[in-house]
Short mmCIF file of N, CA, C and O in Angstrom, two decimals:
data_model
loop_
_atom_site.label_atom_id
_atom_site.label_comp_id
_atom_site.label_asym_id
_atom_site.label_seq_id
_atom_site.Cartn_x
_atom_site.Cartn_y
_atom_site.Cartn_z
N UNK A 1 5.23 -25.99 29.32
CA UNK A 1 4.56 -27.23 29.62
C UNK A 1 5.42 -28.44 29.21
O UNK A 1 5.45 -29.43 29.92
N UNK A 2 6.08 -28.33 28.08
CA UNK A 2 6.91 -29.44 27.59
C UNK A 2 8.01 -29.75 28.59
O UNK A 2 8.23 -30.90 28.94
N UNK A 3 8.69 -28.70 29.06
CA UNK A 3 9.79 -28.90 30.00
C UNK A 3 9.29 -29.51 31.31
O UNK A 3 9.96 -30.36 31.89
N UNK A 4 8.14 -29.11 31.75
CA UNK A 4 7.57 -29.68 32.97
C UNK A 4 7.24 -31.16 32.78
O UNK A 4 7.45 -31.97 33.68
N UNK A 5 6.74 -31.51 31.62
CA UNK A 5 6.34 -32.90 31.36
C UNK A 5 7.53 -33.82 31.16
O UNK A 5 7.52 -34.97 31.61
N UNK A 6 8.56 -33.35 30.45
CA UNK A 6 9.67 -34.22 30.06
C UNK A 6 11.00 -33.90 30.76
O UNK A 6 11.99 -34.58 30.56
N UNK A 7 11.02 -32.84 31.52
CA UNK A 7 12.20 -32.43 32.29
C UNK A 7 13.39 -32.00 31.41
O UNK A 7 14.52 -31.99 31.86
N UNK A 8 13.14 -31.73 30.13
CA UNK A 8 14.12 -31.12 29.24
C UNK A 8 13.38 -30.15 28.32
O UNK A 8 12.17 -30.28 28.14
N UNK A 9 14.11 -29.21 27.76
CA UNK A 9 13.46 -28.26 26.86
C UNK A 9 13.13 -28.94 25.53
O UNK A 9 13.69 -29.98 25.19
N UNK A 10 12.24 -28.32 24.78
CA UNK A 10 11.87 -28.87 23.49
C UNK A 10 13.08 -28.90 22.55
O UNK A 10 13.26 -29.86 21.80
N UNK A 11 13.92 -27.88 22.60
CA UNK A 11 15.11 -27.85 21.75
C UNK A 11 16.08 -28.97 22.10
O UNK A 11 16.66 -29.59 21.21
N UNK A 12 16.24 -29.25 23.39
CA UNK A 12 17.10 -30.36 23.80
C UNK A 12 16.52 -31.69 23.33
O UNK A 12 17.26 -32.57 22.89
N UNK A 13 15.22 -31.83 23.42
CA UNK A 13 14.55 -33.05 22.96
C UNK A 13 14.77 -33.26 21.46
O UNK A 13 15.10 -34.36 21.02
N UNK A 14 14.59 -32.20 20.69
CA UNK A 14 14.79 -32.29 19.24
C UNK A 14 16.23 -32.65 18.92
O UNK A 14 16.50 -33.53 18.09
N UNK A 15 17.19 -32.00 19.58
CA UNK A 15 18.61 -32.30 19.34
C UNK A 15 18.92 -33.75 19.70
O UNK A 15 19.61 -34.44 18.95
N UNK A 16 18.42 -34.22 20.83
CA UNK A 16 18.65 -35.61 21.25
C UNK A 16 18.05 -36.59 20.24
O UNK A 16 18.67 -37.61 19.91
N UNK A 17 16.87 -36.29 19.74
CA UNK A 17 16.21 -37.15 18.75
C UNK A 17 17.03 -37.20 17.47
O UNK A 17 17.24 -38.29 16.90
N UNK A 18 17.54 -36.07 17.03
CA UNK A 18 18.37 -36.02 15.82
C UNK A 18 19.66 -36.82 16.00
O UNK A 18 20.05 -37.59 15.12
N UNK A 19 20.30 -36.64 17.15
CA UNK A 19 21.56 -37.36 17.41
C UNK A 19 21.31 -38.86 17.49
O UNK A 19 22.08 -39.66 16.94
N UNK A 20 20.23 -39.28 18.14
CA UNK A 20 19.92 -40.71 18.24
C UNK A 20 19.64 -41.32 16.87
O UNK A 20 20.08 -42.44 16.59
N UNK A 21 18.95 -40.59 16.01
CA UNK A 21 18.70 -41.09 14.66
C UNK A 21 20.02 -41.16 13.88
O UNK A 21 20.27 -42.13 13.17
N UNK A 22 20.87 -40.16 14.05
CA UNK A 22 22.18 -40.16 13.39
C UNK A 22 23.02 -41.34 13.86
O UNK A 22 23.70 -41.97 13.04
N UNK A 23 22.97 -41.67 15.13
CA UNK A 23 23.73 -42.82 15.65
C UNK A 23 23.29 -44.11 14.97
O UNK A 23 24.13 -44.94 14.61
N UNK A 24 21.99 -44.25 14.77
CA UNK A 24 21.49 -45.43 14.08
C UNK A 24 22.01 -45.48 12.64
O UNK A 24 22.47 -46.51 12.17
N UNK A 25 21.95 -44.35 11.96
CA UNK A 25 22.42 -44.29 10.57
C UNK A 25 23.93 -44.55 10.48
O UNK A 25 24.40 -45.19 9.53
N UNK A 26 24.67 -44.07 11.45
CA UNK A 26 26.12 -44.29 11.45
C UNK A 26 26.45 -45.76 11.64
O UNK A 26 27.39 -46.28 11.05
N UNK A 27 25.68 -46.44 12.46
CA UNK A 27 25.92 -47.87 12.73
C UNK A 27 25.53 -48.74 11.55
O UNK A 27 26.22 -49.70 11.22
N UNK A 28 24.39 -48.45 10.94
CA UNK A 28 23.78 -49.38 10.01
C UNK A 28 23.97 -49.05 8.54
O UNK A 28 23.75 -49.91 7.70
N UNK A 29 24.34 -47.83 8.22
CA UNK A 29 24.37 -47.45 6.82
C UNK A 29 25.75 -47.04 6.34
O UNK A 29 26.72 -47.03 7.08
N UNK A 30 25.78 -46.70 5.07
CA UNK A 30 27.02 -46.26 4.44
C UNK A 30 26.93 -44.82 3.94
O UNK A 30 27.71 -44.40 3.10
N UNK A 31 25.98 -44.07 4.46
CA UNK A 31 25.85 -42.67 4.08
C UNK A 31 27.05 -41.89 4.59
O UNK A 31 27.61 -42.20 5.65
N UNK A 32 27.40 -40.83 3.88
CA UNK A 32 28.49 -39.97 4.35
C UNK A 32 28.01 -39.15 5.55
O UNK A 32 26.80 -39.04 5.81
N UNK A 33 28.94 -38.57 6.26
CA UNK A 33 28.60 -37.72 7.41
C UNK A 33 27.72 -36.56 6.95
O UNK A 33 26.73 -36.22 7.60
N UNK A 34 28.04 -35.97 5.81
CA UNK A 34 27.25 -34.85 5.28
C UNK A 34 25.83 -35.30 4.95
O UNK A 34 24.87 -34.57 5.23
N UNK A 35 25.68 -36.48 4.37
CA UNK A 35 24.34 -36.99 4.03
C UNK A 35 23.54 -37.27 5.30
O UNK A 35 22.33 -36.98 5.36
N UNK A 36 24.19 -37.81 6.31
CA UNK A 36 23.49 -38.08 7.58
C UNK A 36 23.09 -36.76 8.23
O UNK A 36 21.96 -36.62 8.70
N UNK A 37 23.98 -35.78 8.23
CA UNK A 37 23.67 -34.47 8.81
C UNK A 37 22.42 -33.88 8.15
O UNK A 37 21.52 -33.42 8.84
N UNK A 38 22.37 -33.95 6.85
CA UNK A 38 21.23 -33.42 6.12
C UNK A 38 19.96 -34.22 6.42
O UNK A 38 18.89 -33.67 6.65
N UNK A 39 20.10 -35.53 6.46
CA UNK A 39 18.93 -36.39 6.68
C UNK A 39 18.31 -36.20 8.05
O UNK A 39 17.09 -36.30 8.20
N UNK A 40 19.11 -35.92 9.07
CA UNK A 40 18.56 -35.75 10.41
C UNK A 40 18.23 -34.29 10.74
O UNK A 40 17.80 -34.00 11.85
N UNK A 41 18.44 -33.39 9.77
CA UNK A 41 17.93 -32.03 9.95
C UNK A 41 18.93 -30.96 10.31
O UNK A 41 18.52 -29.87 10.73
N UNK A 42 20.22 -31.22 10.15
CA UNK A 42 21.21 -30.18 10.41
C UNK A 42 21.47 -29.39 9.14
O UNK A 42 21.43 -29.94 8.04
N UNK A 43 21.77 -28.11 9.29
CA UNK A 43 22.01 -27.24 8.15
C UNK A 43 23.25 -27.67 7.36
O UNK A 43 23.25 -27.64 6.14
N UNK A 44 24.28 -28.07 8.10
CA UNK A 44 25.49 -28.55 7.42
C UNK A 44 26.24 -29.52 8.34
O UNK A 44 25.92 -29.65 9.52
N UNK A 45 27.23 -30.18 7.77
CA UNK A 45 27.94 -31.22 8.51
C UNK A 45 28.79 -30.65 9.64
O UNK A 45 29.01 -31.31 10.64
N UNK A 46 29.26 -29.41 9.50
CA UNK A 46 30.08 -28.81 10.56
C UNK A 46 29.27 -28.64 11.86
O UNK A 46 29.76 -28.95 12.94
N UNK A 47 28.06 -28.16 11.71
CA UNK A 47 27.19 -28.00 12.89
C UNK A 47 26.84 -29.37 13.46
O UNK A 47 26.84 -29.57 14.68
N UNK A 48 26.53 -30.32 12.59
CA UNK A 48 26.22 -31.68 13.03
C UNK A 48 27.38 -32.27 13.82
O UNK A 48 27.18 -32.82 14.91
N UNK A 49 28.59 -32.18 13.30
CA UNK A 49 29.76 -32.75 13.98
C UNK A 49 29.95 -32.10 15.34
O UNK A 49 30.20 -32.79 16.34
N UNK A 50 29.81 -30.79 15.42
CA UNK A 50 29.97 -30.08 16.69
C UNK A 50 28.92 -30.53 17.70
O UNK A 50 29.25 -30.82 18.86
N UNK A 51 27.66 -30.63 17.28
CA UNK A 51 26.58 -31.06 18.18
C UNK A 51 26.75 -32.52 18.59
O UNK A 51 26.53 -32.88 19.75
N UNK A 52 27.15 -33.37 17.65
CA UNK A 52 27.35 -34.79 17.94
C UNK A 52 28.47 -34.95 18.97
O UNK A 52 28.32 -35.69 19.94
N UNK A 53 29.55 -34.24 18.75
CA UNK A 53 30.69 -34.35 19.67
C UNK A 53 30.32 -33.83 21.06
O UNK A 53 30.72 -34.41 22.07
N UNK A 54 29.54 -32.77 21.12
CA UNK A 54 29.10 -32.23 22.41
C UNK A 54 28.23 -33.25 23.15
O UNK A 54 28.36 -33.43 24.36
N UNK A 55 27.39 -33.96 22.41
CA UNK A 55 26.49 -34.94 23.00
C UNK A 55 27.19 -36.24 23.37
O UNK A 55 26.95 -36.81 24.45
N UNK A 56 28.03 -36.75 22.48
CA UNK A 56 28.60 -38.09 22.63
C UNK A 56 30.08 -38.12 23.02
O UNK A 56 30.65 -39.18 23.26
N UNK A 57 30.72 -36.97 23.04
CA UNK A 57 32.14 -36.83 23.38
C UNK A 57 33.09 -37.49 22.38
O UNK A 57 34.25 -37.71 22.70
N UNK A 58 32.59 -37.83 21.21
CA UNK A 58 33.43 -38.30 20.11
C UNK A 58 32.81 -37.80 18.80
O UNK A 58 31.63 -37.45 18.76
N UNK A 59 33.59 -37.80 17.75
CA UNK A 59 33.07 -37.36 16.46
C UNK A 59 32.19 -38.45 15.85
O UNK A 59 32.31 -39.62 16.21
N UNK A 60 31.33 -38.07 14.91
CA UNK A 60 30.51 -39.08 14.24
C UNK A 60 31.36 -40.14 13.52
O UNK A 60 31.02 -41.33 13.53
N UNK A 61 32.46 -39.73 12.93
CA UNK A 61 33.34 -40.68 12.25
C UNK A 61 33.92 -41.71 13.19
O UNK A 61 33.97 -42.90 12.90
N UNK A 62 34.36 -41.25 14.35
CA UNK A 62 34.91 -42.16 15.36
C UNK A 62 33.81 -43.07 15.91
O UNK A 62 34.03 -44.26 16.13
N UNK A 63 32.62 -42.51 16.11
CA UNK A 63 31.48 -43.31 16.58
C UNK A 63 31.19 -44.43 15.58
O UNK A 63 30.99 -45.57 15.97
N UNK A 64 31.17 -44.09 14.28
CA UNK A 64 30.93 -45.10 13.25
C UNK A 64 32.00 -46.18 13.31
O UNK A 64 31.70 -47.38 13.24
N UNK A 65 33.24 -45.77 13.43
CA UNK A 65 34.36 -46.72 13.47
C UNK A 65 34.22 -47.69 14.64
O UNK A 65 34.47 -48.89 14.49
N UNK A 66 33.80 -47.19 15.79
CA UNK A 66 33.70 -48.02 16.99
C UNK A 66 32.42 -48.87 17.05
O UNK A 66 32.38 -49.87 17.77
N UNK A 67 31.40 -48.48 16.30
CA UNK A 67 30.08 -49.13 16.44
C UNK A 67 29.53 -49.71 15.17
O UNK A 67 28.36 -50.11 15.13
N UNK A 68 30.30 -49.80 14.12
CA UNK A 68 29.80 -50.32 12.84
C UNK A 68 29.33 -51.76 13.01
O UNK A 68 30.02 -52.59 13.59
N UNK A 69 28.14 -52.03 12.50
CA UNK A 69 27.58 -53.39 12.59
C UNK A 69 28.13 -54.23 11.47
O UNK A 69 28.28 -53.87 10.38
#
């Protein structure tokens, strides 16, 4: 039902939500990558970095560098 309603799977929705929250934290805060990974629900920073790069085509560190407020 979820996929029919939103046109993406629930797992994709959760991953997108986590990445979007991480992007906000990367722009606005001074937390480390590991702290952000933990805060948005990833088991460790390695998995977070891999998922972030798959979604955004750049690493979280590079994203922070390019988008820091």
